[in-house]
XYZ file of C-alpha atoms in Angstrom:
672
model
C 37.245 58.000 21.642
C 33.596 57.471 21.218
C 33.871 54.161 22.931
C 34.877 55.921 26.106
C 31.487 57.549 26.170
C 29.727 54.196 25.911
C 28.628 52.790 29.249
C 27.754 49.145 29.902
C 24.234 48.848 31.202
C 23.512 46.287 33.800
C 20.912 43.951 32.354
C 17.551 44.619 34.001
C 15.437 41.755 35.083
C 13.176 42.031 32.030
C 16.063 41.030 29.656
C 15.221 37.347 30.011
C 15.815 36.100 26.451
C 18.671 33.612 26.224
C 20.290 35.670 23.499
C 21.389 38.150 26.125
C 23.866 35.556 27.366
C 25.770 36.317 24.170
C 25.417 40.145 24.108
C 26.409 43.115 26.216
C 23.983 46.027 26.271
C 25.749 49.401 26.054
C 24.406 52.965 25.872
C 25.772 55.806 23.762
C 24.006 59.039 24.477
C 20.304 58.244 24.010
C 20.877 55.118 21.943
C 21.248 51.516 23.155
C 23.355 48.858 21.401
C 23.753 45.138 21.795
C 27.435 44.104 21.330
C 28.079 40.406 20.419
C 30.541 38.866 22.835
C 31.837 36.562 20.040
C 32.523 39.069 17.223
C 31.996 42.486 18.839
C 29.463 43.476 16.256
C 27.039 46.177 17.379
C 23.303 45.805 16.748
C 20.330 47.728 17.955
C 19.659 47.018 21.632
C 16.639 49.194 22.394
C 13.671 47.558 24.050
C 11.515 48.376 21.004
C 13.770 46.392 18.681
C 13.027 42.985 20.186
C 15.467 40.105 19.990
C 14.748 38.473 16.609
C 17.554 40.256 14.853
C 19.940 39.357 17.694
C 18.935 35.707 17.430
C 19.422 35.668 13.652
C 22.902 37.203 14.048
C 23.759 34.725 16.750
C 22.797 31.741 14.617
C 25.155 32.916 11.871
C 27.874 33.914 14.274
C 27.966 30.649 16.228
C 28.013 28.579 13.032
C 31.212 30.328 11.882
C 32.915 29.081 15.051
C 31.382 25.609 14.673
C 29.273 25.949 17.838
C 26.111 23.913 18.405
C 23.019 26.178 18.355
C 20.547 23.509 19.435
C 20.476 24.823 23.025
C 19.607 28.259 21.769
C 16.673 26.839 19.755
C 15.486 24.564 22.547
C 15.665 27.349 25.129
C 13.428 29.465 22.968
C 10.957 26.580 22.834
C 11.104 26.094 26.614
C 10.464 29.806 27.163
C 7.340 29.664 25.000
C 6.089 26.584 26.840
C 6.743 28.215 30.232
C 4.855 31.371 29.374
C 1.787 29.318 28.570
C 1.463 28.247 32.214
C 2.873 31.285 33.921
C -0.468 32.133 35.540
C -0.400 28.883 37.414
C 3.157 29.233 38.822
C 4.161 31.218 41.882
C 7.845 32.163 42.075
C 10.228 34.839 43.150
C 10.868 37.174 40.201
C 14.465 37.476 41.314
C 14.911 33.855 40.326
C 13.314 34.243 36.926
C 16.531 34.286 34.892
C 17.795 31.078 36.517
C 14.730 29.200 35.165
C 16.238 29.268 31.697
C 19.124 26.931 30.992
C 22.359 28.513 30.001
C 23.237 27.199 26.535
C 26.041 24.708 26.421
C 28.379 25.516 23.553
C 29.566 22.262 21.969
C 31.802 22.121 18.916
C 30.773 19.937 15.929
C 33.076 16.997 15.395
C 33.114 16.083 11.652
C 34.805 12.702 12.372
C 32.120 11.651 14.838
C 30.889 8.134 14.067
C 27.207 8.000 12.994
C 26.548 5.098 15.343
C 28.032 6.863 18.356
C 25.903 6.667 21.477
C 24.480 9.990 22.621
C 25.974 11.292 25.889
C 23.472 13.000 28.204
C 26.189 15.475 29.249
C 26.813 16.701 25.700
C 25.038 17.447 22.471
C 26.369 16.310 19.111
C 25.242 16.956 15.583
C 25.601 14.031 13.210
C 25.881 14.930 9.526
C 25.769 11.328 8.343
C 22.737 10.469 10.355
C 20.919 13.585 9.198
C 21.792 12.699 5.587
C 20.245 9.240 5.992
C 17.192 10.723 7.734
C 16.721 13.017 4.717
C 17.028 10.122 2.347
C 14.568 8.050 4.426
C 12.095 10.893 4.373
C 12.320 11.216 0.589
C 11.776 7.482 0.177
C 8.895 7.201 2.680
C 6.835 10.091 1.279
C 7.741 9.630 -2.392
C 9.429 13.067 -2.739
C 11.505 13.659 -5.870
C 15.260 13.359 -5.354
C 15.706 16.756 -6.854
C 13.971 18.446 -3.923
C 17.382 18.850 -2.227
C 18.315 21.226 -5.038
C 15.270 23.462 -4.458
C 16.050 26.891 -3.061
C 13.121 26.809 -0.646
C 14.255 23.515 0.830
C 17.827 24.738 1.265
C 16.607 27.901 3.023
C 14.374 25.882 5.303
C 17.110 23.462 6.298
C 19.657 26.194 6.896
C 17.264 28.005 9.217
C 16.349 24.787 10.992
C 19.925 23.495 11.443
C 22.742 25.672 10.059
C 25.298 22.954 10.715
C 23.749 20.596 8.203
C 25.372 20.664 4.780
C 22.681 20.064 2.169
C 23.866 17.213 0.032
C 23.512 17.131 -3.783
C 21.048 15.016 -5.662
C 23.625 12.314 -6.451
C 24.532 11.875 -2.803
C 20.914 11.493 -1.812
C 20.518 8.818 -4.431
C 23.471 6.919 -3.018
C 22.009 7.228 0.452
C 18.711 5.859 -0.821
C 20.500 2.862 -2.289
C 22.338 2.354 0.985
C 19.038 2.245 2.907
C 17.578 -0.094 0.255
C 20.426 -2.542 0.682
C 19.955 -2.721 4.446
C 16.201 -2.941 4.351
C 16.293 -5.578 1.621
C 18.508 -7.781 3.783
C 15.980 -7.464 6.639
C 13.159 -8.558 4.331
C 15.259 -11.438 2.958
C 16.072 -12.693 6.457
C 12.430 -12.481 7.471
C 11.233 -14.455 4.418
C 13.843 -17.091 4.947
C 12.597 -17.710 8.494
C 8.910 -17.756 7.518
C 7.181 -21.001 8.515
C 4.389 -20.782 5.919
C 4.504 -20.480 2.165
C 4.623 -17.388 -0.034
C 2.288 -16.238 -2.798
C 3.622 -14.032 -5.553
C 1.420 -11.366 -7.182
C 2.582 -10.053 -10.526
C 1.125 -6.741 -11.740
C 1.869 -4.772 -14.890
C 2.414 -0.988 -14.728
C 2.652 1.585 -17.478
C 4.225 5.030 -17.497
C 3.690 8.397 -19.221
C 6.727 7.498 -21.379
C 4.995 4.333 -22.668
C 7.393 2.000 -20.922
C 6.177 -1.163 -19.207
C 7.072 -2.264 -15.740
C 6.322 -5.351 -13.674
C 5.747 -5.167 -9.928
C 6.186 -8.395 -7.937
C 4.782 -8.554 -4.457
C 4.940 -11.353 -1.861
C 1.722 -12.101 0.012
C 1.780 -14.370 3.064
C 0.354 -14.939 6.466
C 3.021 -14.569 9.128
C 3.620 -16.702 12.187
C 1.395 -14.281 14.127
C -1.460 -15.083 11.724
C -1.567 -11.609 10.198
C -1.869 -10.999 6.460
C 1.258 -9.384 5.096
C 2.519 -8.196 1.749
C 5.858 -6.738 0.551
C 6.997 -5.514 -2.820
C 9.997 -7.582 -3.826
C 10.935 -6.171 -7.248
C 9.879 -3.425 -9.605
C 11.439 -4.204 -12.974
C 11.424 -2.078 -16.127
C 10.712 -4.220 -19.160
C 12.155 -3.844 -22.593
C 9.754 -2.277 -25.087
C 9.668 -5.498 -27.098
C 9.147 -7.777 -24.110
C 7.510 -11.149 -24.640
C 5.995 -13.803 -22.408
C 9.371 -15.551 -22.382
C 10.993 -12.357 -21.008
C 8.257 -11.930 -18.395
C 8.562 -15.494 -17.107
C 12.341 -15.020 -16.952
C 11.936 -11.885 -14.860
C 9.612 -13.710 -12.456
C 11.973 -16.674 -12.158
C 14.917 -14.311 -11.506
C 12.955 -12.683 -8.715
C 12.309 -16.065 -7.091
C 16.007 -16.984 -7.364
C 17.299 -13.631 -6.061
C 15.060 -13.881 -3.036
C 15.575 -17.627 -2.664
C 11.850 -18.286 -2.212
C 11.248 -20.883 -4.945
C 10.901 -23.641 -2.332
C 8.301 -21.574 -0.458
C 6.158 -20.633 -3.454
C 2.491 -21.673 -3.191
C 0.664 -19.591 -5.842
C 1.336 -17.071 -8.606
C -1.336 -14.410 -9.246
C -1.232 -12.607 -12.594
C -3.218 -9.432 -13.134
C -4.188 -10.261 -16.766
C -6.482 -13.283 -16.971
C -5.650 -13.632 -20.653
C -1.903 -13.973 -20.037
C -0.383 -17.018 -21.749
C -0.443 -20.096 -19.548
C 3.120 -20.875 -20.613
C 4.344 -18.248 -18.164
C 3.190 -20.212 -15.140
C 4.257 -23.475 -16.797
C 7.843 -22.216 -17.114
C 7.781 -21.152 -13.448
C 6.589 -24.647 -12.500
C 9.417 -26.236 -14.504
C 11.928 -24.010 -12.780
C 10.596 -24.967 -9.338
C 10.789 -28.623 -10.339
C 14.418 -28.171 -11.381
C 15.099 -26.683 -7.965
C 13.649 -29.867 -6.471
C 10.834 -28.343 -4.488
C 7.211 -28.848 -5.496
C 3.712 -29.623 -4.405
C 2.129 -32.911 -5.318
C 2.318 -33.684 -9.061
C 4.290 -30.473 -9.534
C 1.248 -28.391 -8.700
C 1.469 -24.637 -8.317
C -1.687 -22.625 -7.959
C -2.248 -20.464 -11.036
C -4.507 -17.556 -10.074
C -5.704 -14.567 -12.092
C -6.829 -11.298 -10.511
C -10.597 -11.188 -9.983
C -10.821 -7.372 -10.069
C -8.962 -7.252 -13.396
C -11.357 -9.679 -15.091
C -14.334 -7.688 -13.858
C -12.711 -4.517 -15.142
C -12.186 -6.175 -18.498
C -15.858 -7.244 -18.657
C -16.930 -3.658 -17.804
C -14.881 -2.354 -20.703
C -16.825 -4.671 -23.060
C -20.034 -3.108 -21.777
C -18.645 0.415 -22.153
C -17.623 -0.261 -25.718
C -21.012 -1.711 -26.613
C -22.707 1.354 -25.185
C -20.207 3.794 -26.632
C -22.656 5.687 -28.890
C -25.265 5.952 -26.174
C -22.625 7.205 -23.716
C -21.503 9.909 -26.132
C -25.095 11.142 -26.462
C -25.714 11.163 -22.683
C -22.352 12.822 -22.102
C -23.172 15.516 -24.709
C -26.645 16.088 -23.193
C -25.250 16.525 -19.670
C -22.642 18.889 -20.998
C -25.347 20.879 -22.812
C -27.505 21.225 -19.673
C -24.532 22.363 -17.586
C -23.312 24.842 -20.248
C -25.262 27.864 -18.944
C -27.446 29.047 -16.085
C -30.435 29.652 -18.360
C -30.411 26.108 -19.721
C -30.083 24.757 -16.172
C -33.108 26.820 -15.233
C -35.145 25.359 -18.081
C -34.013 21.894 -17.127
C -35.212 22.372 -13.553
C -38.613 23.491 -14.909
C -38.801 20.271 -16.941
C -37.919 18.267 -13.814
C -40.795 19.877 -11.917
C -43.244 19.441 -14.780
C -42.489 15.747 -15.233
C -42.801 15.095 -11.499
C -39.209 13.835 -10.949
C -38.391 13.799 -7.208
C -34.664 13.104 -7.486
C -32.354 15.539 -5.654
C -29.192 14.391 -7.415
C -27.077 16.759 -9.439
C -26.127 15.967 -12.976
C -22.522 14.720 -13.159
C -20.128 14.541 -16.126
C -17.980 11.457 -16.055
C -14.243 11.005 -16.344
C -14.075 8.424 -19.164
C -10.951 6.673 -17.788
C -12.672 5.998 -14.448
C -15.681 3.867 -15.231
C -17.311 4.220 -11.797
C -17.818 7.911 -12.623
C -19.489 6.829 -15.882
C -21.808 4.642 -13.806
C -22.741 7.617 -11.629
C -23.403 9.728 -14.712
C -25.657 7.037 -16.196
C -27.487 6.422 -12.943
C -28.331 10.113 -12.558
C -29.188 10.630 -16.259
C -31.662 7.725 -16.179
C -33.511 9.306 -13.235
C -33.898 12.509 -15.318
C -34.812 10.676 -18.532
C -38.252 12.314 -18.931
C -36.797 15.792 -18.309
C -34.104 15.206 -20.968
C -36.737 14.238 -23.486
C -38.648 17.562 -22.872
C -35.608 19.808 -23.273
C -36.136 22.469 -26.003
C -33.373 23.257 -28.450
C -31.545 19.993 -27.729
C -29.456 18.854 -30.643
C -31.291 15.997 -32.381
C -28.030 14.064 -32.611
C -27.973 13.900 -28.789
C -31.527 12.658 -28.427
C -31.838 8.996 -27.296
C -34.466 6.629 -28.587
C -36.583 4.621 -26.134
C -34.559 1.574 -27.012
C -31.299 3.307 -26.230
C -32.650 4.438 -22.890
C -33.579 0.802 -22.128
C -30.070 -0.327 -23.028
C -28.569 2.371 -20.813
C -30.869 1.341 -17.936
C -29.996 -2.346 -18.202
C -26.240 -1.796 -18.465
C -26.340 0.629 -15.548
C -27.718 -2.270 -13.535
C -24.791 -4.401 -14.673
C -22.335 -1.685 -13.629
C -23.955 -1.281 -10.249
C -23.183 -4.914 -9.470
C -19.572 -4.569 -10.592
C -19.031 -1.352 -8.614
C -20.356 -2.996 -5.432
C -18.187 -6.098 -5.798
C -14.991 -4.259 -6.691
C -15.574 -2.028 -3.691
C -15.716 -5.109 -1.544
C -12.394 -6.309 -2.967
C -10.495 -3.044 -2.900
C -11.740 -1.590 0.430
C -11.128 -4.708 2.526
C -8.206 -4.070 4.846
C -7.558 -7.800 5.253
C -8.482 -9.338 1.864
C -8.065 -13.049 2.679
C -8.872 -15.426 -0.159
C -12.202 -16.578 1.345
C -14.058 -13.346 0.619
C -13.971 -13.739 -3.208
C -15.959 -16.922 -3.848
C -19.470 -15.663 -2.966
C -18.993 -12.411 -4.876
C -17.630 -14.116 -8.016
C -20.427 -16.767 -7.874
C -22.983 -13.996 -7.763
C -21.460 -12.496 -10.928
C -21.607 -15.920 -12.538
C -25.298 -16.315 -11.751
C -26.126 -12.819 -13.003
C -24.252 -13.386 -16.311
C -26.284 -16.548 -16.897
C -29.456 -14.571 -16.273
C -28.399 -11.618 -18.482
C -27.710 -14.014 -21.376
C -31.406 -14.922 -21.325
C -32.488 -11.335 -22.175
C -34.990 -11.184 -25.080
C -33.204 -8.109 -26.390
C -30.598 -9.206 -28.960
C -28.271 -6.321 -28.101
C -28.202 -7.143 -24.430
C -28.067 -10.919 -24.799
C -25.170 -10.752 -27.290
C -23.304 -8.385 -24.977
C -23.941 -10.679 -22.004
C -22.675 -13.676 -24.024
C -19.472 -11.882 -24.808
C -18.993 -10.939 -21.151
C -19.737 -14.472 -19.997
C -17.244 -15.977 -22.464
C -14.542 -13.835 -20.948
C -15.695 -14.691 -17.410
C -15.794 -18.424 -18.198
C -12.122 -18.424 -19.112
C -11.333 -16.895 -15.730
C -13.723 -19.269 -13.907
C -12.240 -22.435 -15.464
C -8.801 -21.426 -14.154
C -9.626 -20.076 -10.709
C -12.873 -21.645 -9.534
C -11.202 -24.437 -7.597
C -8.886 -22.011 -5.733
C -11.802 -19.774 -4.940
C -13.883 -22.730 -3.689
C -11.117 -24.175 -1.509
C -10.557 -20.842 0.157
C -14.286 -20.516 0.875
C -14.418 -24.024 2.372
C -11.695 -23.033 4.783
C -14.015 -20.349 6.150
C -15.682 -22.101 9.150
C -18.847 -20.105 8.558
C -19.303 -21.722 5.116
C -17.358 -24.985 4.671
C -18.835 -27.146 1.842
C -22.317 -25.705 2.320
C -21.492 -22.508 0.449
C -20.120 -24.439 -2.518
C -23.239 -26.616 -2.568
C -25.455 -23.508 -2.393
C -23.863 -21.664 -5.339
C -23.043 -24.661 -7.516
C -26.686 -25.802 -7.479
C -27.634 -22.437 -8.970
C -24.828 -22.300 -11.442
C -24.703 -25.892 -12.699
C -28.166 -27.168 -12.027
C -28.374 -30.923 -12.771
C -24.600 -31.369 -13.055
C -23.918 -29.631 -9.666
C -23.049 -32.866 -7.815
C -20.290 -33.688 -10.285
C -18.829 -30.186 -9.939
C -19.036 -30.344 -6.152
C -17.190 -33.669 -6.183
C -14.427 -32.094 -8.278
C -13.997 -29.455 -5.601
C -14.042 -32.061 -2.819
C -11.432 -34.148 -4.651
C -9.186 -31.126 -5.202
C -9.456 -30.149 -1.500
C -8.542 -33.696 -0.380
C -5.574 -33.848 -2.812
C -4.158 -30.583 -1.505
C -4.688 -31.664 2.087
C -3.001 -34.984 1.364
C 0.102 -33.107 0.227
C 0.278 -31.296 3.512
C -0.366 -34.491 5.417
C 2.593 -36.223 3.694
C 4.869 -33.275 4.341
C 3.814 -33.145 7.964
C 4.628 -36.865 8.326
C 8.051 -36.435 6.741
C 8.813 -33.466 8.982
C 7.821 -35.488 12.026
C 10.330 -38.121 10.872
C 13.084 -35.491 10.863
C 13.022 -34.436 7.187
C 14.292 -30.907 6.536
C 11.851 -30.406 3.705
C 10.036 -27.081 3.680
C 6.345 -27.195 4.456
C 4.231 -28.179 1.493
C 7.116 -29.727 -0.431
C 7.561 -33.380 -1.481
C 10.851 -35.256 -1.538
C 13.001 -34.104 -4.409
C 14.699 -36.136 -7.120
C 18.291 -37.002 -6.351
C 20.612 -39.979 -6.308
C 20.703 -40.774 -2.619
C 19.178 -43.949 -1.242
C 16.446 -42.283 0.746
C 15.112 -40.460 -2.256
C 14.841 -43.754 -4.211
C 12.314 -44.799 -1.536
C 10.133 -41.640 -1.975
C 7.401 -43.846 -3.481
C 7.518 -46.020 -0.392
C 7.078 -42.916 1.824
C 3.885 -42.081 0.005
C 2.703 -45.710 0.103
C 3.411 -45.880 3.828
C 1.499 -42.677 4.440
C -1.527 -43.811 2.405
C -1.727 -47.263 4.014
C -0.934 -46.562 7.620
C -1.404 -42.853 8.240
C -4.238 -41.997 5.834
C -7.064 -42.369 8.303
C -5.386 -40.122 10.903
C -4.502 -37.428 8.363
C -7.882 -37.400 6.642
C -9.677 -37.256 9.980
C -8.222 -33.778 10.493
C -10.055 -32.527 7.404
C -13.128 -34.661 8.002
C -13.371 -33.488 11.574
C -13.418 -29.891 10.393
C -16.029 -30.551 7.700
C -18.272 -32.680 9.882
C -18.513 -30.133 12.675
C -21.297 -27.484 12.462
C -20.516 -24.212 10.704
C -19.535 -21.276 12.830
C -22.329 -18.700 13.306
C -22.305 -16.015 10.628
C -20.917 -12.869 12.132
C -19.922 -9.681 10.272
C -17.116 -9.065 12.803
C -15.712 -12.516 12.310
C -11.871 -12.648 12.047
C -10.962 -15.771 10.086
C -7.227 -15.544 10.775
C -7.814 -15.253 14.476
C -10.154 -18.268 14.304
C -7.504 -20.385 12.686
C -4.822 -19.175 15.080
C -6.931 -20.254 18.025
C -7.915 -23.580 16.410
C -4.398 -24.572 15.266
C -3.999 -27.150 18.029
C -7.299 -28.816 17.001
C -6.421 -28.878 13.242
C -2.600 -28.859 13.158
C -2.260 -29.958 9.500
C -5.315 -28.231 8.096
C -4.289 -24.965 9.738
C -0.996 -25.119 7.824
C -2.913 -25.429 4.583
C -5.390 -22.724 5.585
C -2.603 -20.266 6.271
C -1.189 -20.721 2.742
C -4.535 -20.775 0.945
C -6.036 -17.803 2.764
C -2.899 -15.750 2.063
C -3.302 -16.190 -1.675
C -4.092 -12.824 -3.394
C -7.167 -13.497 -5.496
C -7.094 -9.905 -6.712
C -4.165 -7.536 -7.180
C -5.920 -4.246 -7.788
C -5.297 -1.346 -5.381
C -8.034 0.862 -4.030
C -6.786 3.978 -5.924
C -6.776 2.156 -9.287
C -9.782 -0.155 -8.803
C -11.927 1.610 -11.398
C -9.160 2.937 -13.610
C -9.470 1.708 -17.208
C -5.741 1.961 -17.888
C -4.311 0.157 -14.857
C -1.447 1.349 -12.633
C 0.649 4.220 -13.938
C 4.117 5.188 -12.686
C 4.612 8.682 -11.240
C 6.174 11.077 -13.702
C 8.872 12.111 -11.169
C 10.211 8.546 -11.119
C 10.277 8.049 -14.895
C 13.704 9.728 -15.439
C 15.428 7.576 -12.788
C 17.583 4.593 -13.593
C 15.780 1.230 -13.312
C 17.904 0.302 -10.310
C 17.133 3.519 -8.435
C 13.461 3.340 -9.356
C 13.215 -0.195 -7.956
C 15.102 0.768 -4.819
C 12.755 3.754 -4.062
C 9.535 1.829 -4.723
C 10.470 -1.253 -2.788
C 12.004 0.631 0.179
C 9.009 2.952 0.392
C 6.772 -0.059 0.742
C 8.960 -1.572 3.475
C 9.283 1.655 5.417
C 5.565 2.309 5.262
C 4.903 -1.098 6.821
C 7.379 -0.240 9.566
C 5.772 3.167 10.241
C 2.400 1.453 10.605
C 3.811 -0.955 13.150
C 3.340 0.367 16.730
C 6.257 -1.781 17.946
C 9.625 -0.262 18.950
C 11.266 -1.298 15.716
C 9.175 1.190 13.775
C 10.789 4.161 15.484
C 14.450 3.117 15.358
C 15.169 5.829 12.830
C 13.245 8.575 14.602
C 15.476 9.108 17.617
C 16.020 12.737 18.691
C 18.976 14.350 17.030
C 19.940 16.175 20.215
C 20.089 15.452 23.900
C 19.801 18.630 25.930
C 22.041 19.261 28.987
C 20.182 19.590 32.253
């Protein structure tokens, strides 16, 4: 037989790859073969063939016998790492082979529990855990669920871990829902234990399929005095939804999360939203017997959204001028020869600008501002361009309009950048910016140009509606900044209101004292052993103590008033804190909580109020937030689970604490 002529070759010292622990090298005449000790298959064993083909065979072979191949993979990694430092190691070459661990062959146990503790003497592969890790990865990075059906993904996973059975799309969806359920319970437990109050931000989303969605997010300052936010619900609305339906969705969210008693403020993204929505929420809170004084609930509208709306008025007024400038820029950029002529005109007119002409993206108005800003600098060159279509030529008056409105847009770009780029947007940062807009609108309305003055009047009318609703909330938040206190309100109100400034300042002062009085009463009741949540008043019921709730308030006002008010007065009477760009207001209040125990409770709730709901990526987008197309085909329940859980997992991954890595444990423990 031919096999009789084959001789087993003793492995020379240079055969150091771990794969040779699974092959015998034999020679037949002048040819060398590698014979697998598991299946007796013969492969090329010459030194020129390398070991890649042997390793590939071994991976397939071991999988058929349900052996763990992790040691084979890890040994390859260790070999690579060792060769990187070989020049620095002195050793006896005769011991070289012993430096590599002999792979431990461990069979895969399908019934192994996913929560089983890893044994350092063995190595187990866990299909259930890997399935959940895959689902968690898809959630965290926003990958489409269908990626598990992609051929490239399946090949990658099989090469990475042949023991893993790639699960179908439906199974991944169920795994995502399982993770959502567990993470939701964690968030619910955390919110229920929160000492402070919760602010709810409500933002409308659209989708490529023209469906509307509402995203509800909780904003709060935790017990560690850090600003936090978590998406609670992402609900798909019926195409014919009304304000009644929207208020019902919000109320259901509060009930599902059991946070009605903790609610401090509701922030809506559309300043023109019907006030009845917040009124219905107030009524629901009153029915649940938890309220602020006089049933108050802060009704806030997003500052960035009102500024965006004002900008759209300016864009619409300048629409014809924008079309001409856009057409002129497109004409200049249409060919190299025209660009050359344009550069000649720039030199002839003495323009020193080094900016390049830009064509805007109409749905992102900050790009329109950049186009206008650059075009105005090249105004004289545009006017000298030969062969320019007369329909694109701007009159001197139109250039003046463009220049003035560009100045308006510059202010709005700067302010929205302040709002959207701030990593800790506490409520105190908004008041000075919004007041500056107010002052500028008053000034713009005085323009002698009828076009500009009428535009400014329209913008101011829209702004006034927002200001009448939110100015008190903005002012109170600014007062709670120890660098400003009442002085900032006095400074801006004197410019805005002139002779009536003192009356307006008193309104702010009275509102501040009323809110503080609410917290003072609650603090007194809590000291007396009441189980009321912070910021709540006694509720209406039939027990004897509740019949005396008026007496509680009378007792507080007559015997405790001076002590409670002194907390606020002490804060206001003390000098303002030096203005510092690195000032951390939350850290300041954390440190000064013992000095202002009641006022610090109020500050935590007020400063955590979201005065703007716009995200950085959509700050200048004319159409608002748009849902990803890959999530449109999903069911509403799955869509909500993916969006909410992604938000929660991202917060965990940003947390350096040990809890953030609980799902990133190594899948294998190597045997030493």
